[in-house]
Tab-separated table of C-alpha atoms (C1' of nucleotides) in Angstrom:
chain	number	residue	atom	x	y	z
A	11	MET	CA	0.004	-0.003	0.007
A	12	GLU	CA	1.361	3.353	-1.043
A	13	LEU	CA	0.839	6.106	1.502
A	14	LYS	CA	-0.567	9.486	0.626
A	15	PRO	CA	1.785	12.388	1.200
A	16	VAL	CA	0.444	13.575	4.552
A	17	ALA	CA	0.170	10.057	5.963
A	18	LYS	CA	3.712	9.371	4.853
A	19	ARG	CA	5.019	12.483	6.517
A	20	PHE	CA	3.124	11.628	9.652
A	21	VAL	CA	4.554	8.123	9.803
A	22	LEU	CA	8.125	9.271	9.107
A	23	HIS	CA	7.963	12.011	11.726
A	24	TRP	CA	6.448	9.747	14.297
A	25	GLY	CA	9.255	7.293	13.648
A	26	GLU	CA	11.926	9.916	14.224
A	27	MET	CA	10.202	11.047	17.417
A	28	GLY	CA	10.081	7.475	18.620
A	29	SER	CA	13.848	7.279	18.670
A	30	THR	CA	13.990	10.408	20.812
A	31	TRP	CA	11.769	8.602	23.276
A	32	GLY	CA	12.512	5.046	24.307
A	33	VAL	CA	10.924	3.447	21.232
A	34	ASN	CA	12.838	2.439	18.120
A	35	ARG	CA	12.020	3.825	14.731
A	36	THR	CA	10.217	0.836	13.196
A	37	VAL	CA	8.020	0.291	16.245
A	38	ALA	CA	6.970	3.960	16.197
A	39	GLN	CA	6.391	3.905	12.456
A	40	ILE	CA	4.190	0.828	12.613
A	41	HIS	CA	2.128	2.388	15.314
A	42	ALA	CA	1.780	5.608	13.387
A	43	LEU	CA	0.788	3.646	10.303
A	44	LEU	CA	-1.934	1.703	12.084
A	45	PHE	CA	-3.165	4.888	13.700
A	46	ILE	CA	-3.401	6.931	10.546
A	47	THR	CA	-4.770	4.114	8.413
A	48	GLY	CA	-7.461	3.364	10.968
A	49	ARG	CA	-8.136	-0.219	9.916
A	50	PRO	CA	-6.554	-3.582	10.840
A	51	MET	CA	-3.514	-4.464	8.743
A	52	ASN	CA	-1.592	-7.717	8.469
A	53	ALA	CA	2.165	-8.014	8.845
A	54	ASP	CA	2.793	-8.332	5.090
A	55	GLU	CA	0.899	-5.130	4.278
A	56	ILE	CA	2.927	-3.340	6.919
A	57	THR	CA	6.153	-4.801	5.608
A	58	GLU	CA	5.354	-3.635	2.086
A	59	THR	CA	4.158	-0.162	3.081
A	60	LEU	CA	7.108	0.654	5.329
A	61	ASP	CA	9.684	-1.259	3.248
A	62	VAL	CA	11.428	-2.997	6.120
A	63	ALA	CA	12.223	-6.669	6.732
A	64	ARG	CA	9.363	-9.007	7.501
A	65	SER	CA	11.015	-10.195	10.690
A	66	ASN	CA	11.539	-6.623	11.819
A	67	VAL	CA	7.801	-6.093	11.558
A	68	SER	CA	7.142	-9.278	13.453
A	69	MET	CA	9.426	-8.224	16.330
A	70	SER	CA	7.968	-4.748	16.382
A	71	LEU	CA	4.401	-5.987	16.539
A	72	LYS	CA	5.380	-8.041	19.554
A	73	GLU	CA	6.901	-4.990	21.128
A	74	LEU	CA	3.753	-2.980	20.481
A	75	SER	CA	1.692	-5.741	22.094
A	76	ASN	CA	3.865	-5.517	25.148
A	77	TRP	CA	3.071	-1.835	25.284
A	78	ASN	CA	-0.645	-2.638	24.979
A	79	LEU	CA	-0.742	-0.355	22.003
A	80	ILE	CA	-2.145	-2.815	19.468
A	81	ARG	CA	-4.464	-5.810	19.505
A	82	SER	CA	-4.925	-8.475	16.923
A	83	VAL	CA	-8.333	-8.825	15.349
A	84	PRO	CA	-9.515	-11.844	13.353
A	85	LEU	CA	-10.903	-11.118	9.895
A	86	MET	CA	-13.470	-13.403	8.299
A	87	GLY	CA	-11.961	-15.622	5.655
A	88	ASP	CA	-8.353	-14.628	6.394
A	89	ARG	CA	-6.069	-16.793	8.438
A	90	ARG	CA	-3.459	-14.106	8.987
A	91	ASP	CA	-3.332	-11.932	12.101
A	92	HIS	CA	-4.485	-8.446	11.577
A	93	TYR	CA	-3.516	-5.670	13.964
A	94	GLU	CA	-5.180	-2.460	14.917
A	95	THR	CA	-4.540	0.337	17.393
A	96	THR	CA	-7.036	2.608	19.065
A	97	THR	CA	-7.991	5.649	17.047
A	98	ASP	CA	-8.895	7.512	20.219
A	99	VAL	CA	-5.990	9.807	20.985
A	100	TRP	CA	-6.912	10.039	24.663
A	101	GLU	CA	-6.967	6.339	25.086
A	102	LEU	CA	-3.611	6.296	23.357
A	103	PHE	CA	-2.173	8.955	25.632
A	104	ARG	CA	-3.417	7.114	28.664
A	105	THR	CA	-1.707	3.874	27.563
A	106	VAL	CA	1.588	5.576	26.886
A	107	VAL	CA	1.555	7.312	30.242
A	108	ARG	CA	0.735	4.105	32.083
A	109	GLU	CA	3.445	2.086	30.315
A	110	ARG	CA	6.176	4.730	30.644
A	111	LYS	CA	5.397	5.174	34.276
A	112	SER	CA	5.817	1.448	34.933
A	113	ARG	CA	9.001	1.246	32.900
A	114	GLU	CA	10.791	4.409	33.898
A	115	PHE	CA	9.322	5.684	37.197
A	116	ASP	CA	8.460	2.643	39.212
A	117	PRO	CA	11.936	1.011	38.969
A	118	THR	CA	13.633	4.241	40.057
A	119	ILE	CA	11.257	4.567	43.016
A	120	GLU	CA	12.280	1.033	44.039
A	121	VAL	CA	15.956	1.889	43.883
A	122	LEU	CA	15.522	5.022	45.942
A	123	ARG	CA	13.472	3.235	48.589
A	124	ASP	CA	16.156	0.549	48.676
A	125	CYS	CA	18.906	3.154	49.105
A	126	LEU	CA	17.099	4.708	52.060
A	127	LYS	CA	16.511	1.363	53.692
A	128	SER	CA	20.072	0.119	53.270
A	129	GLY	CA	22.535	0.252	56.179
A	130	ASP	CA	24.886	2.348	53.992
A	131	ILE	CA	22.588	5.336	54.026
A	132	ALA	CA	23.849	6.468	57.439
A	133	SER	CA	27.357	7.068	56.134
A	134	GLU	CA	26.170	9.680	53.610
A	135	ASP	CA	26.032	13.199	54.850
A	136	LYS	CA	22.732	14.546	56.085
A	137	ALA	CA	22.148	16.873	53.164
A	138	ALA	CA	22.599	14.078	50.647
A	139	GLN	CA	20.194	11.856	52.606
A	140	MET	CA	17.700	14.663	52.479
A	141	ARG	CA	18.015	15.077	48.757
A	142	ILE	CA	17.401	11.406	48.165
A	143	LYS	CA	14.369	11.537	50.364
A	144	GLU	CA	13.039	14.578	48.548
A	145	THR	CA	13.643	12.957	45.166
A	146	LEU	CA	11.764	9.902	46.288
A	147	ALA	CA	8.895	12.009	47.653
A	148	LEU	CA	8.588	13.900	44.414
A	149	MET	CA	8.601	10.744	42.311
A	150	GLU	CA	6.072	9.033	44.500
A	151	ALA	CA	3.783	12.026	44.343
A	152	LEU	CA	4.003	12.211	40.554
A	153	SER	CA	3.519	8.497	40.209
A	154	ALA	CA	0.408	8.471	42.395
A	155	TRP	CA	-0.912	11.516	40.591
A	156	ALA	CA	-0.402	9.927	37.184
A	157	SER	CA	-2.186	6.733	38.302
A	158	GLU	CA	-5.153	8.741	39.374
A	159	MET	CA	-5.309	10.892	36.302
A	160	ILE	CA	-5.211	8.065	33.766
A	161	ARG	CA	-8.261	6.549	35.432
A	162	LEU	CA	-10.367	9.541	34.423
A	163	GLU	CA	-12.689	9.543	31.414
A	164	PRO	CA	-11.161	11.250	28.391
A	165	ALA	CA	-13.742	14.006	28.510
A	166	THR	CA	-13.080	14.650	32.180
A	167	MET	CA	-9.311	14.568	31.652
A	168	MET	CA	-9.653	17.089	28.862
A	169	LYS	CA	-11.542	19.430	31.173
A	170	VAL	CA	-8.920	19.039	33.922
A	171	ILE	CA	-6.180	19.843	31.412
A	172	LYS	CA	-8.068	22.827	30.063
A	173	LEU	CA	-8.557	24.063	33.593
A	174	GLY	CA	-4.789	24.132	33.803
A	175	ALA	CA	-3.078	26.317	36.368
A	176	LYS	CA	-6.402	27.642	37.562
A	177	VAL	CA	-6.563	24.700	39.949
A	178	GLN	CA	-4.042	26.576	42.057
A	179	HIS	CA	-6.884	28.801	43.198
A	180	LEU	CA	-8.610	25.770	44.519
A	181	VAL	CA	-5.738	24.713	46.719
A	182	HIS	CA	-5.563	28.284	47.948
A	183	GLY	CA	-9.166	27.934	49.044
A	184	LYS	CA	-10.566	30.512	46.667
A	185	GLN	CA	-13.766	30.274	44.688
A	186	VAL	CA	-13.327	29.140	41.135
A	187	SER	CA	-15.952	29.525	38.497
A	188	VAL	CA	-16.714	26.216	36.863
A	189	LYS	CA	-17.325	28.073	33.648
A	190	ALA	CA	-13.567	28.571	33.430
A	191	ALA	CA	-13.195	24.911	32.804
A	192	GLU	CA	-15.153	24.923	29.575
B	12	MET	CA	36.834	11.632	44.941
B	13	GLU	CA	35.642	8.223	45.939
B	14	LEU	CA	31.848	8.006	46.203
B	15	LYS	CA	30.142	6.437	49.216
B	16	PRO	CA	28.089	3.323	48.447
B	17	VAL	CA	24.641	4.951	48.271
B	18	ALA	CA	25.838	7.889	46.280
B	19	LYS	CA	27.552	5.494	43.846
B	20	ARG	CA	24.427	3.487	43.419
B	21	PHE	CA	22.407	6.626	42.869
B	22	VAL	CA	24.776	7.907	40.187
B	23	LEU	CA	24.931	4.551	38.389
B	24	HIS	CA	21.168	4.126	38.393
B	25	TRP	CA	20.542	7.644	37.207
B	26	GLY	CA	23.014	6.992	34.406
B	27	GLU	CA	21.136	3.911	33.260
B	28	MET	CA	17.849	5.733	33.421
B	29	GLY	CA	19.283	8.520	31.325
B	30	SER	CA	19.816	6.176	28.452
B	31	THR	CA	16.139	5.086	28.604
B	32	TRP	CA	15.233	8.785	28.233
B	33	GLY	CA	16.895	10.957	25.634
B	34	VAL	CA	20.026	11.619	27.638
B	35	ASN	CA	23.267	9.601	27.294
B	36	ARG	CA	24.772	7.835	30.247
B	37	THR	CA	27.695	10.156	31.054
B	38	VAL	CA	25.487	13.253	30.933
B	39	ALA	CA	23.003	11.675	33.374
B	40	GLN	CA	25.770	10.475	35.650
B	41	ILE	CA	27.401	13.871	35.879
B	42	HIS	CA	24.130	15.477	36.682
B	43	ALA	CA	23.422	12.871	39.365
B	44	LEU	CA	26.867	13.391	40.819
B	45	LEU	CA	26.484	17.127	41.072
B	46	PHE	CA	23.072	16.653	42.559
B	47	ILE	CA	24.041	14.200	45.207
B	48	THR	CA	27.345	15.909	46.046
B	49	GLY	CA	25.604	19.235	46.459
B	50	ARG	CA	28.660	21.418	45.916
B	51	PRO	CA	30.362	22.881	42.849
B	52	MET	CA	32.872	20.505	41.202
B	53	ASN	CA	35.387	21.102	38.478
B	54	ALA	CA	35.742	18.996	35.332
B	55	ASP	CA	38.824	17.149	36.634
B	56	GLU	CA	37.154	16.090	39.867
B	57	ILE	CA	34.204	14.790	37.850
B	58	THR	CA	36.524	12.952	35.447
B	59	GLU	CA	38.303	11.265	38.307
B	60	THR	CA	35.162	10.333	40.224
B	61	LEU	CA	33.306	8.850	37.243
B	62	ASP	CA	36.372	7.450	35.543
B	63	VAL	CA	35.628	8.624	32.029
B	64	ALA	CA	37.643	10.664	29.543
B	65	ARG	CA	38.249	14.284	30.256
B	66	SER	CA	36.859	15.282	26.884
B	67	ASN	CA	33.731	13.301	27.480
B	68	VAL	CA	33.170	15.297	30.647
B	69	SER	CA	33.733	18.519	28.770
B	70	MET	CA	31.165	17.649	26.126
B	71	SER	CA	28.668	16.435	28.676
B	72	LEU	CA	28.984	19.612	30.710
B	73	LYS	CA	28.163	21.583	27.607
B	74	GLU	CA	25.148	19.402	27.011
B	75	LEU	CA	23.952	19.936	30.580
B	76	SER	CA	24.324	23.671	30.084
B	77	ASN	CA	22.120	23.477	27.000
B	78	TRP	CA	19.538	21.798	29.156
B	79	ASN	CA	19.869	24.577	31.739
B	80	LEU	CA	20.592	21.935	34.285
B	81	ILE	CA	23.903	23.258	35.535
B	82	ARG	CA	25.572	26.625	35.952
B	83	SER	CA	29.202	27.430	36.402
B	84	VAL	CA	30.201	29.211	39.614
B	85	PRO	CA	33.533	31.008	40.150
B	86	LEU	CA	35.507	29.950	43.221
B	87	MET	CA	37.825	32.360	44.962
B	88	GLY	CA	41.446	31.623	44.136
B	89	ASP	CA	40.656	28.958	41.525
B	90	ARG	CA	40.760	29.677	37.876
B	91	ARG	CA	38.928	26.517	36.853
B	92	ASP	CA	35.230	26.473	36.109
B	93	HIS	CA	33.216	24.804	38.822
B	94	TYR	CA	29.727	23.495	38.055
B	95	GLU	CA	26.755	23.048	40.239
B	96	THR	CA	23.131	21.974	39.774
B	97	THR	CA	20.105	22.972	41.761
B	98	THR	CA	19.494	20.799	44.846
B	99	ASP	CA	15.839	21.673	44.745
B	100	VAL	CA	14.071	18.675	43.189
B	101	TRP	CA	11.067	20.728	42.152
B	102	GLU	CA	13.172	23.252	40.378
B	103	LEU	CA	14.896	20.312	38.685
B	104	PHE	CA	11.595	18.767	37.665
B	105	ARG	CA	10.397	22.018	36.256
B	106	THR	CA	13.531	22.421	34.123
B	107	VAL	CA	13.317	18.907	32.721
B	108	VAL	CA	9.656	19.323	31.823
B	109	ARG	CA	10.291	22.641	30.125
B	110	GLU	CA	13.229	21.339	28.120
B	111	ARG	CA	11.615	18.095	27.099
B	112	LYS	CA	8.503	19.901	26.017
B	113	SER	CA	10.479	22.203	23.756
B	114	ARG	CA	12.531	19.369	22.314
B	115	GLU	CA	9.889	16.691	21.861
B	116	PHE	CA	6.495	18.269	21.870
B	117	ASP	CA	6.840	21.581	20.116
B	118	PRO	CA	8.479	20.230	16.929
B	119	THR	CA	5.757	17.614	16.596
B	120	ILE	CA	3.052	20.245	16.994
B	121	GLU	CA	4.747	22.186	14.215
B	122	VAL	CA	4.703	19.232	11.858
B	123	LEU	CA	1.090	18.469	12.552
B	124	ARG	CA	0.046	22.076	11.940
B	125	ASP	CA	2.001	21.989	8.754
B	126	CYS	CA	0.321	18.773	7.644
B	127	LEU	CA	-3.139	20.300	8.165
B	128	LYS	CA	-2.178	23.480	6.328
B	129	SER	CA	-0.663	21.688	3.323
B	130	GLY	CA	-2.607	21.275	0.119
B	131	ASP	CA	-2.109	17.522	0.324
B	132	ILE	CA	-4.334	17.173	3.377
B	133	ALA	CA	-7.479	17.183	1.231
B	134	SER	CA	-6.474	13.961	-0.512
B	135	GLU	CA	-6.466	12.020	2.798
B	136	ASP	CA	-9.701	10.442	3.829
B	137	LYS	CA	-11.917	12.297	6.228
B	138	ALA	CA	-11.300	9.964	9.175
B	139	ALA	CA	-7.543	10.341	8.861
B	140	GLN	CA	-7.796	14.089	8.726
B	141	MET	CA	-9.891	13.959	11.854
B	142	ARG	CA	-7.345	11.884	13.703
B	143	ILE	CA	-4.536	14.297	12.827
B	144	LYS	CA	-6.653	17.161	14.058
B	145	GLU	CA	-7.429	15.391	17.308
B	146	THR	CA	-3.783	14.464	17.802
B	147	LEU	CA	-2.799	18.083	17.357
B	148	ALA	CA	-5.553	19.271	19.670
B	149	LEU	CA	-4.378	16.854	22.404
B	150	MET	CA	-0.774	17.874	22.072
B	151	GLU	CA	-1.606	21.566	22.073
B	152	ALA	CA	-3.699	21.134	25.203
B	153	LEU	CA	-0.974	19.189	26.981
B	154	SER	CA	1.675	21.667	25.922
B	155	ALA	CA	-0.333	24.670	27.147
B	156	TRP	CA	-1.094	22.894	30.341
B	157	ALA	CA	2.562	22.028	30.994
B	158	SER	CA	3.606	25.626	30.338
B	159	GLU	CA	1.147	26.851	32.935
B	160	MET	CA	1.999	24.239	35.511
B	161	ILE	CA	5.751	24.861	35.490
B	162	ARG	CA	5.123	28.489	36.232
B	163	LEU	CA	3.656	27.590	39.656
B	164	GLU	CA	5.636	27.786	42.873
B	165	PRO	CA	6.965	24.381	43.991
B	166	ALA	CA	4.741	24.410	47.094
B	167	THR	CA	1.673	25.199	45.021
B	168	MET	CA	2.532	22.564	42.436
B	169	MET	CA	2.966	19.996	45.191
B	170	LYS	CA	-0.494	20.793	46.470
B	171	VAL	CA	-1.984	20.520	43.020
B	172	ILE	CA	-0.298	17.160	42.534
B	173	LYS	CA	-1.504	15.972	45.917
B	174	LEU	CA	-4.961	17.055	45.044
B	175	GLY	CA	-4.736	14.629	42.165
B	176	ALA	CA	-7.854	13.303	40.544
B	177	LYS	CA	-10.010	15.139	43.084
B	178	VAL	CA	-9.914	18.123	40.683
B	179	GLN	CA	-12.397	16.234	38.560
B	180	HIS	CA	-15.069	17.164	41.065
B	181	LEU	CA	-14.236	20.762	40.419
B	182	VAL	CA	-14.847	20.504	36.692
B	183	HIS	CA	-18.101	18.762	37.522
B	184	GLY	CA	-19.079	21.743	39.602
B	185	LYS	CA	-19.150	19.994	42.931
B	186	GLN	CA	-17.945	21.321	46.232
B	187	VAL	CA	-14.411	20.200	47.180
B	188	SER	CA	-12.966	20.505	50.650
B	189	VAL	CA	-9.635	22.242	50.553
B	190	LYS	CA	-8.561	20.066	53.406
B	191	ALA	CA	-8.303	17.182	50.959
B	192	ALA	CA	-5.405	18.916	49.336
B	193	GLU	CA	-3.195	18.848	52.404
C	24	DC	C1'	56.727	37.163	25.293
C	25	DA	C1'	57.439	32.449	27.030
C	26	DC	C1'	55.418	29.385	29.845
C	27	DA	C1'	52.007	27.087	32.551
C	28	DA	C1'	47.348	25.875	33.504
C	29	DG	C1'	42.986	25.037	31.830
C	30	DT	C1'	39.566	23.999	28.136
C	31	DT	C1'	37.809	22.464	23.644
C	32	DT	C1'	37.933	20.052	19.454
C	33	DC	C1'	38.236	16.188	16.565
C	34	DA	C1'	39.529	11.956	14.046
C	35	DG	C1'	39.302	7.473	15.069
C	36	DT	C1'	37.650	3.364	17.928
C	37	DC	C1'	34.361	0.858	20.256
C	38	DT	C1'	29.653	-0.439	21.881
C	39	DT	C1'	25.025	-0.955	21.506
C	40	DG	C1'	21.172	-2.341	19.539
C	41	DA	C1'	18.333	-2.052	15.193
C	42	DC	C1'	17.771	-4.561	11.149
C	43	DT	C1'	18.207	-8.320	7.684
C	44	DG	C1'	17.526	-12.830	5.417
C	45	DA	C1'	17.359	-17.392	5.854
C	46	DA	C1'	15.994	-21.200	8.298
C	47	DA	C1'	13.055	-23.346	11.709
C	48	DC	C1'	8.627	-23.794	13.309
C	49	DA	C1'	3.457	-24.024	13.534
C	50	DA	C1'	-1.152	-24.341	11.809
C	51	DC	C1'	-4.225	-25.624	8.563
C	52	DC	C1'	-6.159	-28.218	4.457
C	53	DG	C1'	-6.929	-31.570	0.871
D	28	DC	C1'	0.582	-37.231	5.629
D	29	DG	C1'	2.562	-33.863	2.329
D	30	DG	C1'	2.129	-29.478	0.902
D	31	DT	C1'	0.902	-24.717	1.516
D	32	DT	C1'	0.584	-20.602	4.100
D	33	DG	C1'	1.766	-17.890	7.718
D	34	DT	C1'	4.821	-16.775	11.942
D	35	DT	C1'	8.945	-16.645	14.830
D	36	DT	C1'	13.656	-17.130	15.841
D	37	DC	C1'	18.402	-16.226	15.356
D	38	DA	C1'	23.149	-15.518	13.840
D	39	DG	C1'	25.322	-12.121	11.431
D	40	DT	C1'	25.659	-7.288	9.482
D	41	DC	C1'	25.292	-2.535	9.779
D	42	DA	C1'	24.647	2.224	11.516
D	43	DA	C1'	24.405	5.586	15.059
D	44	DG	C1'	26.448	7.680	18.332
D	45	DA	C1'	29.063	7.418	22.826
D	46	DC	C1'	33.676	7.630	24.193
D	47	DT	C1'	38.780	8.109	23.976
D	48	DG	C1'	43.344	10.384	23.677
D	49	DA	C1'	46.006	13.523	21.586
D	50	DA	C1'	46.481	17.833	19.613
D	51	DA	C1'	44.957	22.572	19.225
D	52	DC	C1'	43.531	26.366	21.312
D	53	DT	C1'	42.770	29.965	25.012
D	54	DT	C1'	43.753	32.461	29.028
D	55	DG	C1'	46.303	34.090	32.660
D	56	DT	C1'	51.062	34.994	34.866
D	57	DG	C1'	55.966	36.138	35.807
DNA sequence: CACAAGTTTCAGTCTTGACTGAAACAACCG
DNA sequence: CGGTTGTTTCAGTCAAGACTGAAACTTGTG
C-alpha cells in the first residue's frame, strides 16, 4: 500500500520522534501507520508499506503488544493476524503514560527506597540523605498523581487539562468559576 | 573523589535511566553526581570520580548547560570552572519538563500544523484528517497545560499534585474540601 | 613574550542495539 | 501425511552515536 503524502510524513515524523523517546523507529512507524490508516492491517501489508524486513515487523508488533498499544483482530476468511490500534488519541495517551510510568518511574522509586533502607545510608552526609528523600517523595507524588489521572474519562481529563493552572486557586481555598473549565 | 556506596548506586542508576530517556549515560551520571554531592565541582574532579575521559566530561557539561541543568560558579582563588546543579528537586523537575516539552512536543506540533495546512491534506480520507486534528488538539492542550504548571511555585505545584484526581469534582461543579489537598 | 594551566575540538575506535535474510517452526487443508 | 501458508527465531551485518586520547587552542602569569 502506497501512503498518501500527509500520511507518509506523519509516519516518518512519528518514527523519528520514537527514537527520541525510548521506542525504536520501526516500532513507532508501525504504530503511526496503524493509527493513521485506521483499519486492521496484516504483517505483510505493513512490511510492504514501510519497506522493512518481515522479521523486523514481526518483532515490532510483539513490542507494540507488550506496550498494549495494538491488539490483533480476526478477519473473516483470512487466516493471517491483523492488527489495529485505538484511534482515540486520549486512550492512546493514557496507555503511553501508564506504560512509561511502569518502565521508567516505578523502577527508580524502587531503587531510591532501597537506598534509604540500606545500612549504608547512614554514612552519607545529612544533606545528601535529605536530597534522596526529597527525590523519592517527588517521584512518589508524581507517580500516584499519574495513576489517578489516567483513570479519568477522556472528557473529564480534557476538562482538567483545560482548567490548567487555575486549579491553584482551589488549593488556595478561593472560589473558582466552573465556567472557566469549559 | 571516591563515592560512598549509596551515592555511587544513585549515580549509576541515574546514568542507566538517562539512556532510557533521551540523555546519554555520562550526561546523566554527571548530573546525578552534582546533585548528590551538592557542591560545585570542576571538570577534573568529575573525570576522576566517574572514571571517564576528560573530553567526554567537557562535552557532557556543555550538554547539561544546554539543558539549563547546571551553571558554572567561580570559586575564589581557583581559575577553573566549577559547576553546580540545583539541589531543589522541584526546580529540577520544572527544568526537565520545560526542556523536554520544547525538544519533543513543540516540533511535533509544528509538523502536525504543517500537515493540516498543506494542500495535500485534502487527499487524505476524512477519518484520517480527523485523527490528525485530534492528535494536534491533544498535544496543544498538553503543551499549554505544562507551560502553565511549570510556572507555579513548587509548594503550590505540590498541592496541586497531591490534590490529584479530586480536581475532577471541580470540573463537575461539585464542592471540594480544601482540606483534601493537604 | 614564554610558559603554565585550563579547556575544547576532533579523528578514530568501540559499543549498542536495530535490522536483515534465511531457516526453523506451527497451523491448517486436501 | 505432504504441501501450503503464515509466523517466529536467530546468527550475522550494519549504523548511530558514545567515548577516547591527543592535539589545538585559550587564558592568565611572571
